[in-house]
Tab-separated table of C-alpha atoms in Angstrom:
chain	number	residue	atom	x	y	z
A	236	MET	CA	29.738	187.949	28.742
A	237	LEU	CA	32.761	185.739	28.477
A	238	SER	CA	31.999	182.210	26.860
A	239	LEU	CA	34.172	179.478	28.382
A	240	ALA	CA	32.895	176.924	25.959
A	241	ILE	CA	35.717	174.461	24.567
A	242	SER	CA	35.228	173.246	21.120
A	243	THR	CA	34.621	169.304	20.853
A	244	PRO	CA	38.042	168.676	19.206
A	245	GLY	CA	39.664	170.885	21.871
A	246	LEU	CA	38.113	168.762	24.650
A	247	VAL	CA	39.130	165.468	22.959
A	248	ALA	CA	42.737	166.636	22.724
A	249	LEU	CA	42.725	167.724	26.329
A	250	THR	CA	40.995	164.685	27.526
A	251	ALA	CA	43.776	162.623	25.726
A	252	VAL	CA	46.639	164.738	27.156
A	253	VAL	CA	45.325	164.273	30.522
A	254	THR	CA	44.694	160.737	30.258
A	255	ALA	CA	48.222	160.050	28.985
A	256	ALA	CA	49.746	162.050	32.004
A	257	ILE	CA	48.028	159.969	34.420
A	258	ILE	CA	48.924	156.717	32.806
A	259	TYR	CA	52.464	157.793	32.572
A	260	LEU	CA	52.462	158.761	36.510
A	261	ILE	CA	50.857	155.342	37.446
A	262	ILE	CA	53.563	153.573	35.251
A	263	LEU	CA	56.316	155.483	36.879
A	264	ALA	CA	54.943	154.968	40.334
A	265	VAL	CA	54.826	151.093	39.656
A	266	ARG	CA	58.156	151.044	38.442
A	267	LEU	CA	59.687	152.760	41.257
A	268	THR	CA	57.971	150.604	43.852
A	269	HIS	CA	59.599	147.599	42.043
A	270	ARG	CA	62.945	148.746	42.257
A	271	PRO	CA	64.422	149.147	45.680
A	272	ARG	CA	67.177	151.460	45.604
A	273	ASN	CA	68.868	150.227	48.677
A	274	SER	CA	68.784	146.454	48.246
A	275	PRO	CA	70.895	144.566	50.514
A	276	ALA	CA	74.085	142.890	49.074
A	277	PRO	CA	73.835	139.213	48.234
A	278	SER	CA	75.216	136.965	50.985
A	279	ASP	CA	78.350	135.079	50.688
A	280	ASP	CA	76.280	131.884	50.929
A	281	LEU	CA	74.442	132.993	47.739
A	282	VAL	CA	77.533	134.097	45.946
A	283	ASP	CA	79.065	130.388	46.705
A	284	LYS	CA	75.932	128.687	45.476
A	285	ALA	CA	75.513	130.725	42.356
A	286	ARG	CA	79.422	130.461	41.652
A	287	GLU	CA	78.968	126.583	41.921
A	288	LEU	CA	75.859	126.496	39.957
A	289	LYS	CA	77.861	128.712	37.106
A	290	ALA	CA	80.717	126.395	37.201
A	291	LEU	CA	78.582	123.446	36.463
A	292	GLY	CA	77.374	125.196	33.492
A	293	GLN	CA	73.725	125.912	35.196
A	294	LEU	CA	73.669	129.574	34.231
A	295	ARG	CA	69.748	129.724	34.175
A	296	GLU	CA	69.393	128.197	37.469
A	297	ALA	CA	72.186	130.426	38.980
A	298	VAL	CA	70.300	133.597	37.556
A	299	PHE	CA	67.049	132.311	38.842
A	300	LEU	CA	68.636	131.763	42.375
A	301	VAL	CA	69.947	135.214	42.520
A	302	ARG	CA	66.674	136.755	41.235
A	303	GLY	CA	64.649	134.913	43.893
A	304	GLU	CA	66.907	135.895	46.687
A	305	THR	CA	67.761	139.571	46.017
A	306	GLY	CA	64.637	140.335	43.856
A	307	MET	CA	67.083	141.934	41.159
A	308	SER	CA	65.706	142.030	37.649
A	309	HIS	CA	66.624	139.274	35.077
A	310	ARG	CA	68.758	141.399	33.316
A	311	ALA	CA	70.752	142.561	36.540
A	312	ALA	CA	70.868	138.942	37.853
A	313	THR	CA	72.370	137.740	34.538
A	314	ARG	CA	75.110	140.477	34.613
A	315	TYR	CA	75.656	139.686	38.125
A	316	VAL	CA	76.145	135.915	37.559
A	317	ASN	CA	78.331	136.582	34.492
A	318	ARG	CA	80.850	138.793	36.662
A	319	LEU	CA	81.157	135.725	39.235
């Protein structure tokens, strides 16, 4: 009869690969849920407030405002404020 026994090192390697794949899929799912693809454009009022803060030299506050209103990442909000 055929023996379907898996050696201990083989079992450990298989378990590690399956565990790594599951962790990768969980991280991917979390990242996709935190990045809305069709987020609305910032309102004109938000743009005006962010421009005003930037003109006053308050870049951090402008980035914080844009992040809070749009849900952008810190990097994206910083780029957005810098382009205003």
